[in-house]
Amino acid sequence: MTEVVADWRPLAAVLVSALAIALIVASHRRRNVRELWSVLAAVAKFAIVLSMLPGVLDGREYRWSMGMVPGLTDEFVFGVDLALRADQLGMLFAVLASFLWIFTAFYCAGYMRGLSEPNQTRFFAAFAASLSTALGIAFAENLLVMFLFYELLSIVTYPLVAHDETDEARVAGRKYLAYTFFGGGFLVLGGTVIIYWLTGLADPADVEGVEAGESTATVQFGEIAEPLWAVFEAGAAAELLFVVTFGMLALGFGTKAAIMPLHSWLPDAMVAPTPVSGLLHAVAVVKSGAFGVSRVVLDVFEPELTAALDMHVALAALAAFSFLMASFIALRKDNLKRRLAYSTASQLSYIIMGVALLVPAGVAGGLLHIPAHAFMKLTLFFCAGAIHVETHTDDISKMAGIGKRMPLTMSAFAVAAAGMAGIPLIAGFVSKFYMLVGSIQMTGDAAIGEPTAAGFVFASALIISGIMNVAYFWPVVYTAFFESEDAHDAKPLVEFPYGGEKASYGVLGRGGEAHADGGEPVTDGGSTDDSAGQEEREDSHTGEHHDDHEHGDHHEDGHHDHHHHGGAPPGGWVRTSPREESTWLMLLPITVIVTGAVLLGIVPGDLAFLDLVVEIAEAATGGEVAV
Amino acid sequence: MTEELLPGLLIAVPILGATLPLALGLFRKRVGWSVAAVVLAIEAAIASWLAYAIFVDGQRVIHVLGGDNFGRQQTEVGGHDTEGFIVGIELVADHLSGLVVLLVALVSLAVLAYSRREGPRGNAFYSGYLLLTGGLMGVVMTGDLFNLFVFLEIVGLATYALVASGRSAESAVAALKYLVIGTAGASLYLVGVGYIYVVTGTLNMVDVSRVLAGEPAWVADVIGEGSLYGDPLVAAAFGFIAIGLATKAAIYPLHTWQPDAYAESPDAVTIYIAALVSTSAAYAFARITWTMFTPDFFAQSAAGQDVLNVFLALAALSVLVGSVLAAMQSRVKRMFAYSSVAQFGLIVIAVGVAVHPAAAGTRAVEFAVYGVVIHLVAHAIIKGGLFATAGAFRSGSGARLVADYAGLAKRRPFLSGAVAVLGFSIIGVPPTVGFIGKWYIGVSAVEAQLWAVVFVIFASTLLTLLYVARLLEKLYFDYLPEDAPPHAEASAELATDGGRGSETALPYGVASLVAIATIASVVLGFMGAELTAMLEPLVEAVIEGEPEVGA
């Protein structure tokens, strides 16, 4: 059984980066010192979290509560404690976030300096704050503390989304706040309050650990399910209430996890600088949403009650719909970051579906996808950012032949993309495999029995989605390495209208409009009219970015913009060696993280994640992960 | 000096002190602020002593006006034993009023710090200020219905004068509007009191409660077993009293005086009245509904339930309409004024939930009581702080409209940070005190299973976000066109009116008020459990329908 130990380390892990905020702001004039604080805080945070890992793997839980501060009591509001508890599920998220932050700190420094971004102090301070709150979410002992940090996360990531201070950034920021506060302040808070009430309706005799005359109301993870189940069986509240509450909590956390139809804040938030998109939207913010959904299914309602309400099928179906739709939409995106955003929305729903399967293998697969996807997606975003800094290219249509200019970056991209599709030897395969097995095993009730039709549907959805992942990542890799600037094909999925292009696209071009965006390089007189015609089509059909960007607006170092104006320079891409293609500040993180993704695929059992995940899944579902 | 004198002193000291600035002003010119400071410091000390007696010693402090000739005596009138019914007026300091009294005293002192450099000058102003403080103390502590009316009028008159001290035409019109609507409200309240007097023959809140419940022997002689709750006059009385007090607390649709009064009065006055005047009206409403009418009335009287449901609906509308209107405002002070309409809607909802029949026997009553008290205090601190920052922005940077705030965060980081923290507090983001109140109110509504109300309470988070986020976005992520750095875009067109004036430094008093409000809103947010522990006697009294709290 789990032994609970009182310890200051969960609080220390949360607060170390909050402390860093003050230091970052104080050293705003001295860039290297300021960046150093970020790195030191990240290393310290990871060290603290790592120190708790062996104990947690052994079955211990570390708990900090407000009563450990002299003069204060545990209680935050009546009947609810302000406490942090490092348990297995929390450690999964905490280890991941703190490890990745170390390298993101380096990457941020390289990125921000490469573009000479303004407001860098605010940026780094907000980053530190968001990691603080992310760990608070990971270690929250009950729904209310989790809500507390959830709201704080929305608040501290807002300056990162609206960082550029342009109209587009402000609009994206408003949308972000609207969605996350709707999910958090409305749905999650409402759900939490209803849980508090419902658990209070139980008879103390039915709940162990509660004396007669005491209240059974609780919002603490692991303790909610028992009174809730007692109330459900006694019929003291309508079943509809349970269903609605589950829906509120799942959708509330799911908003941050970009589940459809609440996903549309995520692509718009891509206006933020790429490190923000990377860590926050691929790792911390969206992962905290998926983590929240996992908590709801595994520690609030727990598999037994979830199955009794049939909510696991509903949630898995919504997740499956979500990942298929998002993959479809991603196929059409020319802007690389937007494509990655939809890919994130899609992959996050894998996690939710995996957890909703309620069988040990499915849960294990879903939870393992949290770190697996994080490593892979972060690599992809870092590559996108490096490309932007070095070549100011954001659109896939302009990336033909870019593998010459950025070999290391694009190789890492290729590896990570393969992992996303579920190719073996890379992290994504392991989690997907578990999830496939789990969906076949899924049944209508919580006990493992005969497979059901629903399970097969979900398994097929997973496979189809894998194929679509290939469909939207392969063109990027192909065009980077196997095409060149002056001879590349059109991309039908991206550029042509729905229903396809009526004329053969090899036909001579439709007459030249002057293209004011730098156009394509013409290295010899024999360039095909393909390229001219293509350009026109790209401009008229790619719907994402309709900035007619003036040709005269060259990039100077002091001028940052993210208009999609890049593309190969007039002489074509310059072949560069991996050591010179970009700054080490960006290349080192890319290399480390893609290596991590590969290691997770080759020896998953040696990195703590798989062990944690298997233990969590077995404890929650009561079965064995027999794969 | 025993504690019994303290309530009387709390009222007498500021009222008598109100004459001093005018009197001493004959000899020295600028004596008003100093006199007010001394008087209010004494007041704060007395209020602290009283609070200590109530919360630490657990006393219920009663002061009978007029001394030994009056008070509760065992006598016989017309052959009936009066059972200790009071002759005269008593001031009651118990757990509810003691807390609000402390709030009034401390806020009065704090706003004085603000007005030293900013506020209206003039001895007449400080006389009015002290008079208002005395009136507020009276409203909070009195145990007599008619006496409450008198003090409500004193508060009203002093407020009208202070609002009009803005000396502009708009201030005068705003004061007049407030006067007309406020007096109408007070008159309706008086009608309700009259009905109560007709039914019960007494004006003391505790005694009225006993008569309505049918407890005294001489009532039972007349009507037999049972209570007077079914009498239509009683339900009508509740309706009139509630409307009257709702006008003073600015509930939709009786709120129309508030945006003008808040926006047109001098900044120091706005802080004071926003923090305290509507608060005292809401306190009076809570006191009368909880301890005079008690949940038993609403359980037994169908007409009473109807009136209660109407009030819950109006309060819910307040929340929705107030927030939406706030989001539409272009002037910052008006925006905050509408925000108050919404917040008081939440408080009135919780007052109603505490006595609602659906809440009987559940924990809803307990949580509603906690929610009302905590949110009353929270709102006073937060709104006071927000108006202080608005005033500081106006006098320091000339910013009155939301659009004027563009990019001010770079020049006024401290004030902007305060706006951010206080703004999140009023949205209800933990761990601030604004969240604690909202949590308890939300839990109480859920426990009572009043789902429409639950929806409104949680929707209020999003609605509040509308206007707070707008302001914060302007402060931090927007620029005036002439200030915008090369990478950013300003959302406004280039101004042709000469733009912003020059920046002046922040006065010490202003900064300290803002700092205290901000810090308090976060620190109190961690004390949610301690605050509830203090209020347990009040909860017991409400649940049992006992008019004497902590007796």
mmCIF file of C-alpha atoms in Angstrom, chain B residues 232-473:
data_model
loop_
_atom_site.group_PDB
_atom_site.id
_atom_site.type_symbol
_atom_site.label_atom_id
_atom_site.label_comp_id
_atom_site.label_asym_id
_atom_site.label_seq_id
_atom_site.Cartn_x
_atom_site.Cartn_y
_atom_site.Cartn_z
ATOM 1 C CA PRO B 232 -50.077 38.802 4.217
ATOM 2 C CA LEU B 233 -48.902 41.984 5.870
ATOM 3 C CA VAL B 234 -45.711 40.234 6.878
ATOM 4 C CA ALA B 235 -44.987 39.093 3.343
ATOM 5 C CA ALA B 236 -45.747 42.576 2.089
ATOM 6 C CA ALA B 237 -43.445 44.006 4.695
ATOM 7 C CA PHE B 238 -40.652 41.761 3.537
ATOM 8 C CA GLY B 239 -41.245 42.828 -0.021
ATOM 9 C CA PHE B 240 -41.082 46.519 0.786
ATOM 10 C CA ILE B 241 -38.093 46.227 3.052
ATOM 11 C CA ALA B 242 -36.245 44.127 0.519
ATOM 12 C CA ILE B 243 -36.956 46.542 -2.322
ATOM 13 C CA GLY B 244 -35.869 49.477 -0.246
ATOM 14 C CA LEU B 245 -32.596 47.900 0.745
ATOM 15 C CA ALA B 246 -32.049 46.524 -2.740
ATOM 16 C CA THR B 247 -32.242 50.072 -4.050
ATOM 17 C CA LYS B 248 -29.513 51.079 -1.654
ATOM 18 C CA ALA B 249 -27.436 48.072 -2.614
ATOM 19 C CA ALA B 250 -27.943 48.798 -6.322
ATOM 20 C CA ILE B 251 -29.527 45.601 -7.548
ATOM 21 C CA TYR B 252 -30.828 45.545 -11.096
ATOM 22 C CA PRO B 253 -33.129 47.272 -12.045
ATOM 23 C CA LEU B 254 -32.776 49.659 -9.130
ATOM 24 C CA HIS B 255 -29.126 50.301 -9.820
ATOM 25 C CA THR B 256 -29.325 53.218 -12.185
ATOM 26 C CA TRP B 257 -28.038 55.732 -9.676
ATOM 27 C CA GLN B 258 -24.831 53.864 -9.082
ATOM 28 C CA PRO B 259 -22.794 54.280 -12.253
ATOM 29 C CA ASP B 260 -23.371 58.015 -12.319
ATOM 30 C CA ALA B 261 -22.724 58.479 -8.622
ATOM 31 C CA TYR B 262 -19.514 56.473 -8.701
ATOM 32 C CA ALA B 263 -18.218 57.960 -11.898
ATOM 33 C CA GLU B 264 -18.925 61.597 -11.172
ATOM 34 C CA SER B 265 -17.811 61.844 -7.589
ATOM 35 C CA PRO B 266 -14.254 62.665 -6.588
ATOM 36 C CA ASP B 267 -11.994 59.609 -6.548
ATOM 37 C CA ALA B 268 -11.626 59.368 -2.794
ATOM 38 C CA VAL B 269 -15.373 59.525 -2.379
ATOM 39 C CA THR B 270 -15.860 56.804 -4.949
ATOM 40 C CA ILE B 271 -13.512 54.491 -3.114
ATOM 41 C CA TYR B 272 -15.309 55.073 0.117
ATOM 42 C CA ILE B 273 -18.840 54.706 -1.064
ATOM 43 C CA ALA B 274 -18.057 51.764 -3.328
ATOM 44 C CA ALA B 275 -16.459 49.916 -0.483
ATOM 45 C CA LEU B 276 -18.929 50.710 2.259
ATOM 46 C CA VAL B 277 -22.282 52.221 1.402
ATOM 47 C CA SER B 278 -23.773 49.423 -0.642
ATOM 48 C CA THR B 279 -22.025 46.990 1.683
ATOM 49 C CA SER B 280 -23.935 48.340 4.655
ATOM 50 C CA ALA B 281 -27.205 48.104 2.760
ATOM 51 C CA ALA B 282 -26.476 44.489 1.850
ATOM 52 C CA TYR B 283 -25.519 43.832 5.474
ATOM 53 C CA ALA B 284 -28.855 45.253 6.621
ATOM 54 C CA PHE B 285 -30.683 43.103 4.116
ATOM 55 C CA ALA B 286 -28.847 40.025 5.339
ATOM 56 C CA ARG B 287 -29.464 40.847 8.979
ATOM 57 C CA ILE B 288 -33.170 41.409 8.502
ATOM 58 C CA THR B 289 -33.720 38.423 6.255
ATOM 59 C CA TRP B 290 -31.700 35.985 8.303
ATOM 60 C CA THR B 291 -32.359 36.919 11.882
ATOM 61 C CA MET B 292 -35.620 38.792 11.763
ATOM 62 C CA PHE B 293 -37.644 36.921 9.189
ATOM 63 C CA THR B 294 -35.604 33.708 9.564
ATOM 64 C CA PRO B 295 -35.788 30.680 7.287
ATOM 65 C CA ASP B 296 -38.974 29.596 9.078
ATOM 66 C CA PHE B 297 -40.917 32.470 7.551
ATOM 67 C CA PHE B 298 -39.933 31.473 4.053
ATOM 68 C CA ALA B 299 -40.696 27.857 4.745
ATOM 69 C CA GLN B 300 -44.193 28.590 5.970
ATOM 70 C CA SER B 301 -45.361 31.476 3.834
ATOM 71 C CA ALA B 302 -46.106 30.889 0.159
ATOM 72 C CA ALA B 303 -46.203 34.604 -0.493
ATOM 73 C CA GLY B 304 -42.848 34.983 1.174
ATOM 74 C CA GLN B 305 -41.389 32.289 -1.030
ATOM 75 C CA ASP B 306 -42.698 34.052 -4.097
ATOM 76 C CA VAL B 307 -41.092 37.300 -3.066
ATOM 77 C CA LEU B 308 -37.863 35.479 -2.344
ATOM 78 C CA ASN B 309 -37.836 33.826 -5.742
ATOM 79 C CA VAL B 310 -38.416 37.158 -7.412
ATOM 80 C CA PHE B 311 -35.459 38.552 -5.540
ATOM 81 C CA LEU B 312 -33.263 35.652 -6.500
ATOM 82 C CA ALA B 313 -34.235 36.199 -10.114
ATOM 83 C CA LEU B 314 -33.489 39.920 -9.906
ATOM 84 C CA ALA B 315 -30.185 39.271 -8.267
ATOM 85 C CA ALA B 316 -29.278 36.750 -10.953
ATOM 86 C CA LEU B 317 -30.206 39.316 -13.569
ATOM 87 C CA SER B 318 -27.995 41.803 -11.773
ATOM 88 C CA VAL B 319 -25.074 39.483 -12.165
ATOM 89 C CA LEU B 320 -25.656 38.983 -15.855
ATOM 90 C CA VAL B 321 -26.665 42.489 -16.799
ATOM 91 C CA GLY B 322 -24.118 44.173 -14.595
ATOM 92 C CA SER B 323 -21.235 42.253 -16.102
ATOM 93 C CA VAL B 324 -22.397 42.724 -19.669
ATOM 94 C CA LEU B 325 -22.931 46.446 -19.171
ATOM 95 C CA ALA B 326 -19.548 46.709 -17.515
ATOM 96 C CA ALA B 327 -17.919 45.167 -20.536
ATOM 97 C CA MET B 328 -19.564 47.788 -22.739
ATOM 98 C CA GLN B 329 -18.306 50.824 -20.895
ATOM 99 C CA SER B 330 -15.595 53.048 -22.200
ATOM 100 C CA ARG B 331 -14.988 54.876 -18.930
ATOM 101 C CA VAL B 332 -13.134 52.928 -16.309
ATOM 102 C CA LYS B 333 -15.009 54.168 -13.253
ATOM 103 C CA ARG B 334 -18.354 53.382 -14.802
ATOM 104 C CA MET B 335 -17.051 49.954 -15.679
ATOM 105 C CA PHE B 336 -16.162 49.273 -12.062
ATOM 106 C CA ALA B 337 -19.522 50.648 -10.953
ATOM 107 C CA TYR B 338 -21.417 48.164 -13.091
ATOM 108 C CA SER B 339 -19.091 45.503 -11.808
ATOM 109 C CA SER B 340 -20.357 46.316 -8.320
ATOM 110 C CA VAL B 341 -23.911 45.793 -9.520
ATOM 111 C CA ALA B 342 -22.912 42.307 -10.579
ATOM 112 C CA GLN B 343 -21.040 41.494 -7.379
ATOM 113 C CA PHE B 344 -23.897 42.607 -5.172
ATOM 114 C CA GLY B 345 -26.137 40.437 -7.272
ATOM 115 C CA LEU B 346 -24.005 37.493 -6.167
ATOM 116 C CA ILE B 347 -24.234 38.535 -2.538
ATOM 117 C CA VAL B 348 -28.002 38.968 -2.627
ATOM 118 C CA ILE B 349 -28.297 35.562 -4.305
ATOM 119 C CA ALA B 350 -26.475 34.014 -1.407
ATOM 120 C CA VAL B 351 -28.566 35.884 1.168
ATOM 121 C CA GLY B 352 -31.630 34.472 -0.514
ATOM 122 C CA VAL B 353 -30.257 30.943 -0.784
ATOM 123 C CA ALA B 354 -29.569 30.882 2.948
ATOM 124 C CA VAL B 355 -33.254 31.230 3.745
ATOM 125 C CA HIS B 356 -34.658 29.407 0.748
ATOM 126 C CA PRO B 357 -36.865 26.428 1.569
ATOM 127 C CA ALA B 358 -34.845 24.281 -0.831
ATOM 128 C CA ALA B 359 -31.816 24.849 1.351
ATOM 129 C CA ALA B 360 -33.419 23.796 4.585
ATOM 130 C CA GLY B 361 -31.745 20.822 6.195
ATOM 131 C CA THR B 362 -28.787 20.887 3.834
ATOM 132 C CA ARG B 363 -25.416 22.481 4.230
ATOM 133 C CA ALA B 364 -26.474 25.218 1.845
ATOM 134 C CA VAL B 365 -27.374 27.546 4.693
ATOM 135 C CA GLU B 366 -23.958 27.228 6.258
ATOM 136 C CA PHE B 367 -22.115 27.878 3.042
ATOM 137 C CA ALA B 368 -24.385 30.715 1.999
ATOM 138 C CA VAL B 369 -23.715 32.532 5.251
ATOM 139 C CA TYR B 370 -19.985 32.096 4.836
ATOM 140 C CA GLY B 371 -20.240 33.215 1.241
ATOM 141 C CA VAL B 372 -22.168 36.381 1.989
ATOM 142 C CA VAL B 373 -19.917 37.575 4.766
ATOM 143 C CA ILE B 374 -16.659 36.730 3.057
ATOM 144 C CA HIS B 375 -17.748 38.155 -0.255
ATOM 145 C CA LEU B 376 -19.002 41.340 1.375
ATOM 146 C CA VAL B 377 -15.627 41.905 2.944
ATOM 147 C CA ALA B 378 -13.810 40.748 -0.171
ATOM 148 C CA HIS B 379 -15.745 43.032 -2.438
ATOM 149 C CA ALA B 380 -15.144 46.016 -0.200
ATOM 150 C CA ILE B 381 -11.405 45.453 -0.276
ATOM 151 C CA ILE B 382 -11.175 44.641 -3.950
ATOM 152 C CA LYS B 383 -13.473 47.353 -5.243
ATOM 153 C CA GLY B 384 -11.906 49.904 -2.974
ATOM 154 C CA GLY B 385 -8.513 48.920 -4.321
ATOM 155 C CA LEU B 386 -9.686 49.043 -7.926
ATOM 156 C CA PHE B 387 -11.183 52.491 -7.550
ATOM 157 C CA ALA B 388 -8.000 53.629 -5.867
ATOM 158 C CA THR B 389 -5.981 52.494 -8.868
ATOM 159 C CA ALA B 390 -8.462 54.132 -11.215
ATOM 160 C CA GLY B 391 -8.058 57.363 -9.299
ATOM 161 C CA ALA B 392 -4.299 57.048 -9.317
ATOM 162 C CA PHE B 393 -4.273 56.476 -13.063
ATOM 163 C CA ARG B 394 -6.478 59.474 -13.571
ATOM 164 C CA SER B 395 -4.462 61.864 -11.506
ATOM 165 C CA GLY B 396 -1.071 60.457 -12.410
ATOM 166 C CA SER B 397 -1.489 59.781 -16.115
ATOM 167 C CA GLY B 398 -4.708 61.489 -17.030
ATOM 168 C CA ALA B 399 -6.304 58.194 -18.015
ATOM 169 C CA ARG B 400 -10.082 58.098 -17.709
ATOM 170 C CA LEU B 401 -11.182 55.920 -20.584
ATOM 171 C CA VAL B 402 -10.263 52.314 -21.097
ATOM 172 C CA ALA B 403 -8.592 53.368 -24.321
ATOM 173 C CA ASP B 404 -6.392 55.785 -22.369
ATOM 174 C CA TYR B 405 -4.906 52.882 -20.486
ATOM 175 C CA ALA B 406 -3.129 51.560 -23.565
ATOM 176 C CA GLY B 407 0.430 50.735 -22.767
ATOM 177 C CA LEU B 408 0.420 52.238 -19.291
ATOM 178 C CA ALA B 409 1.883 49.126 -17.762
ATOM 179 C CA LYS B 410 5.344 50.167 -18.845
ATOM 180 C CA ARG B 411 5.127 53.490 -17.039
ATOM 181 C CA ARG B 412 3.080 52.389 -14.051
ATOM 182 C CA PRO B 413 4.148 48.830 -13.340
ATOM 183 C CA PHE B 414 3.092 48.891 -9.716
ATOM 184 C CA LEU B 415 -0.402 50.176 -10.374
ATOM 185 C CA SER B 416 -0.860 47.875 -13.340
ATOM 186 C CA GLY B 417 0.220 44.914 -11.282
ATOM 187 C CA ALA B 418 -2.288 45.895 -8.635
ATOM 188 C CA VAL B 419 -5.034 46.122 -11.254
ATOM 189 C CA ALA B 420 -4.068 42.660 -12.455
ATOM 190 C CA VAL B 421 -4.148 41.056 -9.012
ATOM 191 C CA LEU B 422 -7.344 42.813 -7.953
ATOM 192 C CA GLY B 423 -8.901 42.058 -11.322
ATOM 193 C CA PHE B 424 -8.166 38.369 -10.983
ATOM 194 C CA SER B 425 -9.510 38.513 -7.475
ATOM 195 C CA ILE B 426 -12.832 39.820 -8.661
ATOM 196 C CA ILE B 427 -12.971 37.253 -11.446
ATOM 197 C CA GLY B 428 -12.576 34.643 -8.769
ATOM 198 C CA VAL B 429 -9.184 33.132 -9.480
ATOM 199 C CA PRO B 430 -7.778 31.272 -6.502
ATOM 200 C CA PRO B 431 -5.935 31.819 -4.208
ATOM 201 C CA THR B 432 -7.434 35.287 -3.831
ATOM 202 C CA VAL B 433 -10.208 36.195 -1.440
ATOM 203 C CA GLY B 434 -12.634 36.837 -4.302
ATOM 204 C CA PHE B 435 -12.488 33.137 -5.085
ATOM 205 C CA ILE B 436 -13.278 32.079 -1.525
ATOM 206 C CA GLY B 437 -16.541 33.996 -1.443
ATOM 207 C CA LYS B 438 -17.539 32.728 -4.850
ATOM 208 C CA TRP B 439 -16.699 29.146 -3.897
ATOM 209 C CA TYR B 440 -18.952 29.241 -0.858
ATOM 210 C CA ILE B 441 -21.767 30.920 -2.756
ATOM 211 C CA GLY B 442 -21.454 28.363 -5.530
ATOM 212 C CA VAL B 443 -21.395 25.423 -3.126
ATOM 213 C CA SER B 444 -24.453 26.753 -1.324
ATOM 214 C CA ALA B 445 -26.420 27.068 -4.541
ATOM 215 C CA VAL B 446 -25.461 23.549 -5.572
ATOM 216 C CA GLU B 447 -26.355 22.144 -2.177
ATOM 217 C CA ALA B 448 -29.760 23.795 -2.478
ATOM 218 C CA GLN B 449 -30.025 22.424 -6.014
ATOM 219 C CA LEU B 450 -31.093 25.766 -7.455
ATOM 220 C CA TRP B 451 -29.577 25.007 -10.816
ATOM 221 C CA ALA B 452 -30.430 28.225 -12.629
ATOM 222 C CA VAL B 453 -28.700 30.136 -9.894
ATOM 223 C CA VAL B 454 -25.717 27.782 -10.069
ATOM 224 C CA PHE B 455 -25.387 28.481 -13.760
ATOM 225 C CA VAL B 456 -25.436 32.230 -13.186
ATOM 226 C CA ILE B 457 -22.849 32.052 -10.437
ATOM 227 C CA PHE B 458 -20.352 30.131 -12.519
ATOM 228 C CA ALA B 459 -21.132 32.104 -15.651
ATOM 229 C CA SER B 460 -20.248 35.228 -13.707
ATOM 230 C CA THR B 461 -16.625 34.156 -13.843
ATOM 231 C CA LEU B 462 -16.634 34.376 -17.601
ATOM 232 C CA LEU B 463 -18.627 37.576 -17.664
ATOM 233 C CA THR B 464 -16.284 39.263 -15.237
ATOM 234 C CA LEU B 465 -13.402 38.098 -17.369
ATOM 235 C CA LEU B 466 -14.899 40.094 -20.248
ATOM 236 C CA TYR B 467 -14.166 43.453 -18.751
ATOM 237 C CA VAL B 468 -11.161 42.645 -16.610
ATOM 238 C CA ALA B 469 -9.312 41.015 -19.483
ATOM 239 C CA ARG B 470 -10.133 43.971 -21.681
ATOM 240 C CA LEU B 471 -8.548 46.329 -19.229
ATOM 241 C CA LEU B 472 -5.487 44.169 -18.664
ATOM 242 C CA GLU B 473 -4.953 43.618 -22.361
#
